[in-house]
Amino acid sequence: MVGLTRVPGLLFGGDYNPEQWPEEVWAEDARLMAEAGVNLATVAVFSWSRLEPRQGEYDFGWLDRVLDLLHAHGVAADLATATATPPPWLVREHPDVMPVNADGVRLEFGSRQGYCPSSPVFREHLVRLTTAMATRYQNHPALVMWHVGNEYADHTLECFCPESARHFREWLAARYGDVDALNAAWGTSCWGQHYTAFAQIEPPRTAPGPVNPAQLLDWRRFCSDALLELFLAEKAVLREISPDVPITTNFMSILHGLDYWKWSAALDVVSDDAYPDPADPESHVAVALSYDLMRSLKRQPWLLLESAPSAVSWREVNVPKPPGMMRLHSLQALAHGSDGVLFFQWRQAKYGPEKFHSALLPHGGTTTRGWQDTLRLGRDLRKLGELAGAETKAQVAIVLDWESWWGLEAPESMPSNRLKLKELLLAWYRPLHARGVAVDLAPPGRDLSGYRLVIVPNLYLCTDEQAESLAAFDGELIVGPFSGVVDAADQVHEGGAPGPLRELLGVEVDEFWPLQDGVTQDTTAGPARTWAEWIRLVDAEPVASYEGGELHGRPAITRRGNVTYVSCLLDDVTPVLEPALGGLDHVDVPEGVEAVRRGGHLFLLNHTTTRKQVTLPRPGTDLLTETALHGDIELAPRDAVVLRIEGDK
Ligand code: GAL
């Protein structure tokens, strides 16, 4: 099957940091990788200081030997451009390469990702190193993918230094043309902020009181764009020198800081790093949502480029994965469209902040439980090669928009700061996931015509064009509360919410009615918390009403044609979803079992610690055990079945 790279079948492997080990260890690494069936290693992510120990003095010899060795053992390379951490000589010679925080403190060297995204010096050196890497390795037979940067915005999303300020002003000038347009958009007549020149504008550093939310929104846009510019600077070099090798950078699931719709357009391969907490029994639901986002970004298979074999090292308490969970979570990523499973990292570190982070090859070596898990997963993945490249068909889409998210979660100026977009998305995703309904994510402007049900959990910031695109959708549409409130400049729409959605929803929001923590507002569709609204019907029918309290008897959920508006946050949205679910493809599974279709395959994943019985909708062959199955089957705790469905493609 054709996958994301020219490596056949599914990809398996992880980050490999040979520079942390004496060269004698490398041969054992390569031998054990081959034994485990590893076919992809991410190399050189943080290697700049070892590849260019002094300016212009390159030491590629060790990396040449590593890549040759990997290649000789059948392991391909996702080769990093090594720009994720500038070397000490660069930082010492140009201290302003380091980022400055909102309080004006310049951060110190000694960790990673220590760079100002807008620093021209950093960019110049990064382009130079990328050019050297691409030139040297463009034809290396191990190279199958370029890995640019690493987890952009993990540590460094923003910098408040004078160079960043200059860059921000340049970005603002390009967006607004003249300062009066900016004044109008930012509403600078409020609190005496009228500017007469772009030169007067600074990033939103720590200020005496709440900062202009329109300025903050543009700052969020700028920060995402500034890092993207940095990525694009490297991409241009790689395209030029090594045009046929796909380019990726590893995303961080549903990350607030970067607009992944915009970013993914610049990637050849979407890849993701996912670290669900083994201590959270619900974490497989949230991670499924993020995997569905990854698949939806380019509407094609993606790659789980990092995950943890067991414990991570960066939570307060780092709980290990109990037996079976690493395999189960790996299969889950494949179910949701990944063409492989990679880990951080290959060999467990001996030193540094990640020395207690689990790895495919633990400190204890090949006698450990971890190593047995690695071998088992390698064997399983080899049986699943036919999944590579398989697409997913979803009839349901959940709308997600970064600009609206940024507006919604602006600090200090909202009716309630309890509305968190990820939770709002999950409230709708959870019941769909439990019923085995496939879900895509979509930006509000995307053509939605292929879907039968579209859910907009929240669209606080909604432009006229986005409203038109939603109105053009002729399937079932559900819109959640506090939507259509502001325009792209964070200014309240004429007449208030739901602004450009007024006609579509047939309601007007008279007043937002946020609920204090711990307060429940009953409705005829079940209890609501956190948020309610006093709405007026214009051209809609009430479907459910508020019960008790000040809102008693007023409409809570309304319907106009095929559009449902839910003005509150229900504890359980099932009653709203139920009528729309009829006729949608789904699989009946007991609680805690996840059912996911991918191409002609059905994954059944038992996330519980008890045996579960499932009735197969169709007969097929379990690729993991190579047995024919039909009717009722039993899934052992944390076990899974990957069914090739008979007669399906
Ligand atoms: C990621 C990062 C890796 C490693 C890993 C540990 O955020 O890309 O380099 O630090 O986390 O979980």
XYZ file of C-alpha atoms and ligand atoms in Angstrom:
661
model
C 0.000 0.000 0.000
C 1.130 3.514 -0.675
C 1.730 5.366 2.558
C 3.113 8.764 3.422
C 6.688 7.954 2.520
C 8.299 5.439 0.234
C 8.649 3.007 3.149
C 6.202 0.153 2.488
C 3.548 -0.740 5.084
C 3.113 1.036 8.381
C 5.852 3.110 9.947
C 7.287 2.090 13.301
C 10.075 3.636 15.325
C 10.852 6.801 17.190
C 13.197 9.647 18.016
C 16.769 8.488 17.955
C 19.406 10.577 19.732
C 22.701 8.770 19.030
C 24.706 11.840 20.030
C 23.764 11.036 23.635
C 25.594 7.716 23.414
C 29.133 6.527 22.699
C 29.522 5.243 19.181
C 29.921 1.612 20.390
C 26.258 1.661 21.396
C 25.033 2.562 17.917
C 25.646 -0.874 16.439
C 23.533 -2.431 19.166
C 20.838 0.175 18.541
C 20.711 -0.664 14.852
C 20.669 -4.407 15.517
C 17.847 -4.113 18.047
C 15.875 -1.767 15.794
C 16.028 -4.364 13.050
C 15.006 -7.058 15.532
C 11.968 -5.057 16.618
C 10.961 -4.229 13.049
C 11.664 -0.511 13.405
C 11.653 1.088 9.956
C 11.757 4.826 10.727
C 13.877 6.911 13.094
C 13.616 10.643 13.684
C 17.200 11.849 13.867
C 19.101 15.034 14.714
C 16.191 17.037 16.173
C 18.349 18.817 18.765
C 21.750 18.290 17.136
C 22.727 21.759 15.930
C 25.455 22.241 18.549
C 26.989 18.889 17.552
C 26.641 19.423 13.805
C 28.062 22.948 13.874
C 30.101 23.225 17.076
C 31.566 26.568 15.964
C 30.161 28.952 13.399
C 30.681 27.612 9.891
C 32.598 24.568 11.162
C 30.475 21.546 10.400
C 30.885 18.088 11.851
C 28.688 15.843 9.746
C 30.866 12.744 10.099
C 28.958 11.239 13.010
C 25.579 11.812 11.377
C 26.847 10.289 8.128
C 27.782 7.159 10.057
C 24.460 7.054 11.909
C 22.448 7.359 8.694
C 24.587 4.749 6.931
C 24.149 2.370 9.839
C 20.398 2.882 9.970
C 20.103 2.371 6.251
C 22.147 -0.825 6.421
C 19.627 -2.145 8.958
C 16.535 -1.230 6.974
C 15.706 1.856 9.031
C 14.744 5.000 7.118
C 15.256 8.510 8.461
C 12.848 11.284 9.247
C 15.792 13.637 9.223
C 15.517 16.813 11.232
C 17.062 20.024 9.984
C 18.385 20.290 13.549
C 17.111 23.820 14.073
C 14.972 23.227 17.161
C 17.635 24.616 19.499
C 20.278 27.178 18.507
C 23.801 26.337 19.690
C 25.480 28.202 22.586
C 27.974 30.040 20.357
C 25.098 31.629 18.440
C 23.297 32.660 21.614
C 26.435 34.063 23.241
C 27.432 36.022 20.173
C 23.869 37.244 19.593
C 22.050 37.247 22.950
C 18.985 38.715 21.270
C 18.354 35.363 19.611
C 16.827 34.267 22.936
C 13.120 35.046 23.504
C 11.837 37.685 25.932
C 8.737 37.038 28.031
C 5.769 39.383 28.582
C 7.490 40.904 31.640
C 10.503 41.861 29.532
C 12.814 39.159 30.919
C 15.150 37.637 28.360
C 15.216 33.862 28.861
C 18.502 32.038 29.412
C 20.182 29.288 27.461
C 20.184 25.830 29.059
C 16.949 24.270 27.864
C 15.658 24.025 24.302
C 13.688 26.010 21.720
C 15.462 29.111 22.933
C 14.837 31.407 20.026
C 12.910 34.507 19.155
C 10.684 33.566 16.191
C 11.272 36.994 14.667
C 15.027 37.203 15.097
C 16.651 37.882 11.697
C 19.958 36.556 13.066
C 18.360 33.269 14.067
C 16.626 33.017 10.710
C 19.824 33.693 8.802
C 21.679 30.935 10.663
C 18.755 28.536 10.456
C 18.583 28.928 6.687
C 22.338 28.390 6.518
C 22.162 25.159 8.550
C 19.129 23.882 6.629
C 20.956 24.546 3.382
C 23.972 22.616 4.629
C 21.796 19.705 5.830
C 19.777 19.532 2.625
C 22.865 19.738 0.465
C 24.657 17.020 2.355
C 21.808 14.541 2.813
C 19.462 15.146 -0.144
C 20.580 11.914 -1.790
C 21.197 9.800 1.268
C 19.302 6.526 0.746
C 18.004 6.552 4.347
C 16.256 9.906 3.910
C 12.475 9.581 3.436
C 11.158 12.685 5.178
C 12.388 16.090 6.357
C 11.534 17.029 9.909
C 11.525 20.813 10.262
C 11.926 22.371 13.719
C 10.189 20.422 16.455
C 6.839 20.935 18.100
C 6.597 24.615 17.203
C 5.171 26.576 20.145
C 5.929 23.855 22.658
C 8.130 26.134 24.762
C 8.335 29.220 22.573
C 5.113 30.550 21.129
C 5.768 34.231 21.597
C 8.520 36.703 22.182
C 8.123 40.298 23.348
C 11.540 41.686 22.370
C 12.018 44.827 20.240
C 12.633 42.695 17.136
C 9.332 40.891 17.668
C 7.671 44.268 18.170
C 9.084 45.442 14.836
C 7.859 42.272 13.152
C 4.417 42.651 14.756
C 4.135 46.217 13.464
C 5.139 45.079 9.987
C 2.477 42.351 10.162
C -0.107 44.901 11.337
C 0.809 47.339 8.576
C 0.325 44.572 6.002
C -3.055 43.663 7.521
C -4.463 47.160 7.962
C -2.625 49.353 5.475
C -2.881 52.481 7.605
C -3.038 53.164 11.278
C -6.585 54.549 11.168
C -7.867 51.228 9.859
C -6.105 49.628 12.812
C -7.642 52.175 15.191
C -11.078 51.326 13.842
C -10.506 47.564 14.073
C -8.975 47.686 17.524
C -11.559 50.098 18.871
C -8.807 52.287 20.262
C -11.288 54.980 21.248
C -11.847 52.801 24.287
C -9.530 53.619 27.197
C -7.683 56.280 25.230
C -5.562 54.110 22.970
C -5.808 56.054 19.703
C -2.542 55.598 17.761
C -1.165 58.064 15.241
C 1.656 55.859 13.936
C 2.417 52.135 13.768
C 5.642 52.964 15.582
C 3.609 53.540 18.775
C 2.340 49.972 18.850
C 4.003 47.318 20.977
C 3.245 43.660 21.655
C 0.795 43.073 24.520
C 3.415 43.031 27.278
C 2.339 42.966 30.907
C 0.226 46.118 31.355
C -1.445 47.766 34.374
C -4.850 46.298 33.537
C -6.675 44.228 30.917
C -5.111 44.597 27.473
C -7.223 45.527 24.435
C -8.749 42.162 23.365
C -8.558 43.083 19.666
C -4.825 43.693 20.094
C -4.534 40.310 21.829
C -6.417 38.588 19.023
C -4.096 40.062 16.409
C -1.145 39.091 18.582
C -2.366 35.459 18.595
C -2.715 35.573 14.799
C 0.718 37.137 14.483
C 2.436 34.613 16.769
C 1.034 31.681 14.791
C 2.055 33.369 11.530
C 5.541 34.348 12.756
C 6.403 30.750 13.610
C 4.895 29.611 10.327
C 7.188 32.066 8.526
C 10.111 30.423 10.253
C 8.931 27.005 9.119
C 8.407 28.316 5.580
C 11.937 29.715 5.478
C 13.254 26.179 5.985
C 10.694 24.625 3.698
C 11.781 26.903 0.834
C 15.368 25.688 1.184
C 14.357 22.026 1.334
C 12.023 22.329 -1.674
C 14.748 23.957 -3.673
C 17.494 21.470 -2.898
C 15.548 18.295 -2.193
C 12.210 18.711 -3.984
C 10.994 15.111 -3.855
C 11.307 14.435 -0.151
C 8.115 15.077 1.840
C 8.297 17.684 4.587
C 6.690 17.530 7.998
C 6.818 19.119 11.392
C 5.292 17.456 14.421
C 2.059 19.030 15.643
C 0.936 18.921 19.257
C -2.619 17.622 19.002
C -5.244 20.339 19.525
C -2.906 23.179 20.361
C -4.267 26.603 21.233
C -1.296 28.601 19.954
C -1.076 27.609 16.291
C -3.757 27.703 13.637
C -3.249 24.183 12.307
C -5.644 24.742 9.378
C -3.230 27.338 8.088
C -0.139 25.384 9.067
C -1.200 22.073 7.582
C -1.594 23.674 4.164
C 2.182 24.191 4.232
C 3.031 20.559 5.108
C 3.306 17.513 2.879
C 2.627 15.136 5.747
C 0.677 16.005 8.880
C 2.310 14.424 11.888
C 1.340 14.607 15.522
C 2.723 14.025 18.987
C 0.198 12.630 21.449
C 0.665 11.866 25.108
C -2.662 10.795 26.660
C -2.320 10.456 30.420
C -2.465 6.762 31.439
C -3.893 7.901 34.785
C -6.963 9.406 33.114
C -9.504 6.713 32.197
C -11.101 9.115 29.698
C -7.933 10.199 27.933
C -8.552 7.900 24.976
C -11.597 10.000 24.064
C -9.783 13.337 23.968
C -6.903 11.834 22.049
C -9.314 10.285 19.516
C -10.659 13.781 18.888
C -7.167 15.115 18.263
C -6.396 12.204 15.910
C -9.562 12.974 13.983
C -8.363 16.557 13.688
C -5.007 15.366 12.317
C -6.773 13.259 9.703
C -9.082 16.142 8.800
C -6.354 18.765 8.402
C -5.352 17.606 4.934
C -8.122 15.029 4.608
C -5.550 12.293 4.268
C -3.696 9.817 6.490
C -1.259 11.347 8.958
C 1.522 10.060 11.175
C 1.760 9.649 14.935
C 5.357 10.813 15.139
C 5.695 10.795 18.913
C 3.951 8.985 21.739
C 5.145 7.460 24.994
C 5.801 3.739 25.300
C 4.946 4.102 28.995
C 5.431 7.053 31.390
C 6.381 10.582 30.344
C 8.642 12.777 32.449
C 6.884 16.124 32.428
C 3.694 15.641 34.446
C 3.583 16.202 38.202
C 3.175 12.450 38.595
C 4.179 10.311 35.643
C 2.082 7.181 35.718
C 3.289 4.308 33.513
C 1.129 2.582 30.928
C -0.115 -0.699 32.361
C 0.338 -3.874 30.299
C -1.521 -3.720 27.002
C -2.079 0.032 26.944
C 0.851 0.929 24.709
C -0.353 -1.550 22.095
C -3.973 -0.460 22.463
C -3.136 3.237 22.145
C -0.980 2.506 19.127
C -3.790 0.643 17.407
C -6.107 3.526 18.262
C -3.925 5.960 16.330
C -3.983 3.645 13.305
C -7.760 3.367 13.597
C -8.049 7.160 13.371
C -5.917 7.420 10.250
C -2.265 7.308 11.245
C 0.014 5.416 8.878
C 2.360 4.382 11.649
C 3.297 4.617 15.305
C 6.453 6.316 16.498
C 7.647 7.052 19.961
C 9.722 9.331 22.030
C 12.223 7.785 22.133
C 14.226 4.803 20.955
C 16.737 4.349 23.802
C 15.917 5.659 27.279
C 18.181 8.576 28.155
C 20.877 8.311 30.792
C 20.914 12.016 31.575
C 19.007 15.232 31.062
C 15.425 16.235 31.886
C 14.022 13.181 30.090
C 16.065 10.444 31.742
C 12.926 9.043 33.381
C 10.825 9.268 30.220
C 10.003 5.789 28.955
C 11.505 4.516 25.707
C 11.205 1.590 23.317
C 14.464 0.273 24.764
C 14.338 0.943 28.532
C 17.321 1.452 30.890
C 17.040 -2.209 31.830
C 17.586 -3.314 28.225
C 16.124 -6.340 26.528
C 15.002 -8.158 29.673
C 12.346 -5.556 30.498
C 8.581 -5.612 30.070
C 8.973 -2.499 27.923
C 11.206 -4.252 25.421
C 8.757 -7.165 25.175
C 6.034 -4.603 24.415
C 8.234 -3.087 21.720
C 8.784 -6.467 20.079
C 5.108 -7.322 20.249
C 4.044 -4.034 18.727
C 6.561 -4.485 15.910
C 5.073 -7.904 15.146
C 1.525 -6.530 15.219
C 2.335 -3.613 12.946
C 3.815 -5.937 10.353
C 0.454 -7.732 10.204
C -1.391 -4.468 9.594
C 0.542 -3.163 6.581
C -2.528 -3.149 4.355
C -3.915 -0.233 6.396
C -1.311 2.208 5.088
C -2.966 4.885 3.000
C -6.525 3.800 3.845
C -8.985 6.681 4.090
C -11.824 7.322 6.529
C -15.320 8.385 5.530
C -17.188 10.465 8.067
C -20.783 11.657 7.841
C -20.404 14.051 10.760
C -18.210 17.121 11.071
C -17.446 19.265 14.097
C -16.452 22.830 13.288
C -13.314 24.241 14.870
C -11.843 27.664 14.241
C -8.665 28.964 15.834
C -9.439 32.674 15.603
C -12.732 32.112 17.345
C -10.959 29.997 19.973
C -8.464 32.792 20.601
C -11.284 35.291 20.978
C -13.317 33.012 23.232
C -10.478 32.366 25.637
C -9.185 35.912 25.828
C -8.400 36.699 29.436
C -10.267 39.225 31.538
C -12.973 40.567 29.247
C -15.526 37.819 28.732
C -18.920 37.211 30.374
C -17.367 34.063 31.826
C -13.891 32.634 31.562
C -15.241 29.126 32.115
C -15.934 28.474 28.429
C -13.053 26.316 27.217
C -13.215 25.314 23.598
C -11.635 21.887 24.013
C -14.299 21.003 26.577
C -17.032 22.306 24.310
C -15.737 20.165 21.433
C -15.508 17.119 23.674
C -19.050 17.522 24.974
C -20.307 16.798 21.437
C -17.579 14.406 20.417
C -17.904 12.107 23.445
C -21.393 10.691 22.702
C -20.584 10.297 18.998
C -17.360 8.487 19.847
C -19.230 6.216 22.277
C -21.605 5.215 19.482
C -18.858 4.441 16.984
C -19.788 7.352 14.702
C -16.888 8.644 12.594
C -16.274 12.383 12.981
C -14.215 14.838 10.961
C -13.180 18.292 12.108
C -13.693 21.176 9.697
C -12.936 24.891 9.537
C -16.121 26.985 9.282
C -15.433 28.072 5.707
C -14.980 24.545 4.317
C -17.472 23.027 1.875
C -19.599 20.873 4.173
C -21.813 19.356 1.527
C -20.586 15.761 1.968
C -21.731 15.598 5.604
C -25.126 14.678 7.006
C -24.627 16.293 10.398
C -22.498 19.323 11.219
C -21.999 20.532 14.783
C -20.683 23.957 15.691
C -19.972 23.677 19.432
C -19.128 27.365 19.570
C -18.314 30.047 17.036
C -17.873 33.139 19.177
C -16.094 34.921 16.341
C -18.117 34.447 13.188
C -17.704 36.394 9.962
C -20.440 36.982 7.400
C -18.695 34.582 5.008
C -18.555 31.845 7.635
C -22.239 32.346 8.416
C -23.039 32.090 4.694
C -21.070 28.901 4.394
C -22.960 27.381 7.339
C -26.260 28.550 5.859
C -25.374 26.832 2.572
C -25.172 23.461 4.322
C -28.408 21.560 3.831
C -27.956 18.670 6.289
C -28.627 18.685 10.028
C -26.872 21.608 11.686
C -26.465 22.071 15.431
C -25.063 25.347 16.757
C -23.892 25.742 20.331
C -24.172 28.819 22.582
C -22.315 32.124 22.511
C -21.919 31.890 18.725
C -22.007 34.714 16.185
C -21.060 37.212 18.876
C -18.181 39.175 17.319
C -16.616 39.858 13.931
C -13.003 39.273 12.877
C -11.924 42.345 14.873
C -13.605 41.074 18.044
C -16.308 43.748 17.733
C -19.837 42.796 18.701
C -22.040 42.274 15.662
C -24.734 44.839 14.985
C -27.710 44.031 17.196
C -25.740 41.555 19.272
C -25.604 37.751 19.132
C -26.078 35.651 17.116
C -25.073 38.344 14.589
C -24.773 36.898 11.079
C -26.331 33.627 12.303
C -29.592 35.380 13.301
C -31.534 34.403 10.215
C -30.181 30.867 10.149
C -31.031 30.212 13.799
C -34.180 32.305 13.965
C -33.370 33.561 17.466
C -31.940 36.612 19.166
C -29.896 36.509 22.317
C -31.213 39.075 24.716
C -28.672 38.459 27.435
C -25.909 36.022 28.229
C -26.611 34.165 31.453
C -23.360 32.597 32.655
C -23.758 30.318 35.654
C -21.573 30.383 38.720
C -19.428 27.326 39.414
C -21.527 24.599 41.004
C -24.855 26.103 39.869
C -27.122 23.876 37.800
C -29.795 25.271 35.514
C -32.390 22.640 34.684
C -33.933 22.377 31.262
C -36.515 20.014 29.823
C -33.601 18.387 27.967
C -31.562 17.804 31.151
C -29.367 19.864 33.457
C -27.057 22.584 32.164
C -24.049 24.148 33.819
C -21.643 27.023 33.234
C -23.663 28.838 30.570
C -27.222 29.734 29.643
C -28.851 32.524 27.635
C -32.014 34.579 27.699
C -33.112 34.178 24.105
C -36.065 35.426 22.073
C -37.670 33.439 19.273
C -37.861 35.310 15.990
C -38.516 32.546 13.522
C -37.790 29.309 15.408
C -39.690 26.736 17.416
C -38.812 25.974 21.019
C -37.596 22.400 21.459
C -36.679 22.540 25.136
C -37.072 25.197 27.782
C -35.350 26.255 30.973
C -36.850 24.965 34.191
C -36.576 26.852 37.455
C -34.611 29.955 38.289
C -34.830 33.295 36.520
C -34.982 31.708 33.063
C -37.920 29.424 33.924
C -40.125 28.723 30.929
C -37.901 30.520 28.449
C -36.596 28.630 25.379
C -33.307 26.788 25.885
C -33.094 24.826 22.644
C -34.718 25.945 19.428
C -35.173 24.687 15.923
C -35.635 26.377 12.594
C -35.814 24.023 9.593
C -32.816 21.715 9.833
C -30.988 23.949 12.310
C -30.934 23.447 16.074
C -29.636 26.100 18.450
C -28.577 25.079 21.942
C -28.259 28.154 24.144
C -26.733 26.419 27.170
C -24.103 23.844 28.081
C -25.976 20.637 28.762
C -24.330 18.022 30.956
C -25.298 15.517 28.299
C -26.052 16.547 24.728
C -27.429 13.119 23.778
C -31.083 14.281 23.691
C -30.112 16.933 21.137
C -28.034 14.527 19.061
C -30.429 11.594 19.141
C -32.858 12.735 16.419
C -29.935 13.507 14.105
C -28.257 10.143 14.645
C -30.877 8.007 12.931
C -29.491 6.596 9.712
C -25.872 7.540 10.430
C -23.254 4.784 10.083
C -22.294 3.598 13.527
C -21.348 0.466 15.446
C -23.090 -0.623 18.661
C -20.476 -1.285 21.308
C -20.524 -1.577 25.087
C -19.233 1.311 27.195
C -15.465 1.641 27.088
C -15.134 -0.143 23.757
C -14.187 2.085 20.857
C -15.344 1.155 17.359
C -13.642 2.899 14.446
C -13.973 2.271 10.710
C -10.990 2.919 8.462
C -11.335 1.959 4.808
C -12.493 -1.649 4.689
C -11.448 -2.275 8.283
C -13.182 -2.077 11.622
C -11.165 -1.530 14.795
C -12.667 -2.650 18.096
C -10.636 -1.373 21.019
C -11.424 -2.360 24.588
C -10.214 0.502 26.780
C -11.530 -1.127 29.960
C -10.000 -3.635 32.331
C -12.854 -6.115 31.981
C -13.885 -8.533 29.226
C -16.424 -7.111 26.785
C -18.755 -8.788 24.382
C -19.332 -7.198 20.997
C -21.629 -8.246 18.183
C -19.805 -7.828 14.912
C -21.886 -5.951 12.356
C -20.289 -7.992 9.574
C -18.033 -11.061 9.430
C -14.362 -10.589 8.686
C -10.802 -11.551 9.492
C -8.942 -10.225 12.513
C -5.579 -9.178 11.126
C -3.918 -9.408 14.557
C -4.770 -13.055 15.206
C -5.380 -14.001 11.565
C -8.699 -15.611 12.449
C -12.085 -15.428 10.807
C -14.685 -13.859 13.125
C -18.433 -13.391 13.001
C -21.353 -12.827 15.348
C -20.568 -12.276 19.033
C -16.947 -11.981 20.054
C -15.213 -11.404 23.366
C -12.580 -8.731 23.785
C -10.118 -9.309 26.613
C -9.206 -6.298 28.817
C -7.205 -3.722 26.788
C -7.321 -6.024 23.799
C -8.320 -5.161 20.260
C -9.489 -6.622 17.002
C -8.661 -5.198 13.598
C -11.238 -6.703 11.323
C -10.861 -6.794 7.574
C -14.534 -6.710 6.718
C -15.607 -9.297 4.214
C -16.577 -7.921 0.851
C -15.650 -4.347 1.818
C -13.005 -2.039 0.480
C 7.836 16.172 22.982
C 9.145 16.532 22.322
C 10.178 15.450 22.488
C 10.182 14.954 23.905
C 8.808 14.447 24.257
C 8.711 13.854 25.634
O 7.184 17.318 23.418
O 8.960 16.781 20.949
O 11.439 15.970 22.129
O 10.563 15.979 24.747
O 7.895 15.499 24.171
O 7.392 13.475 25.957
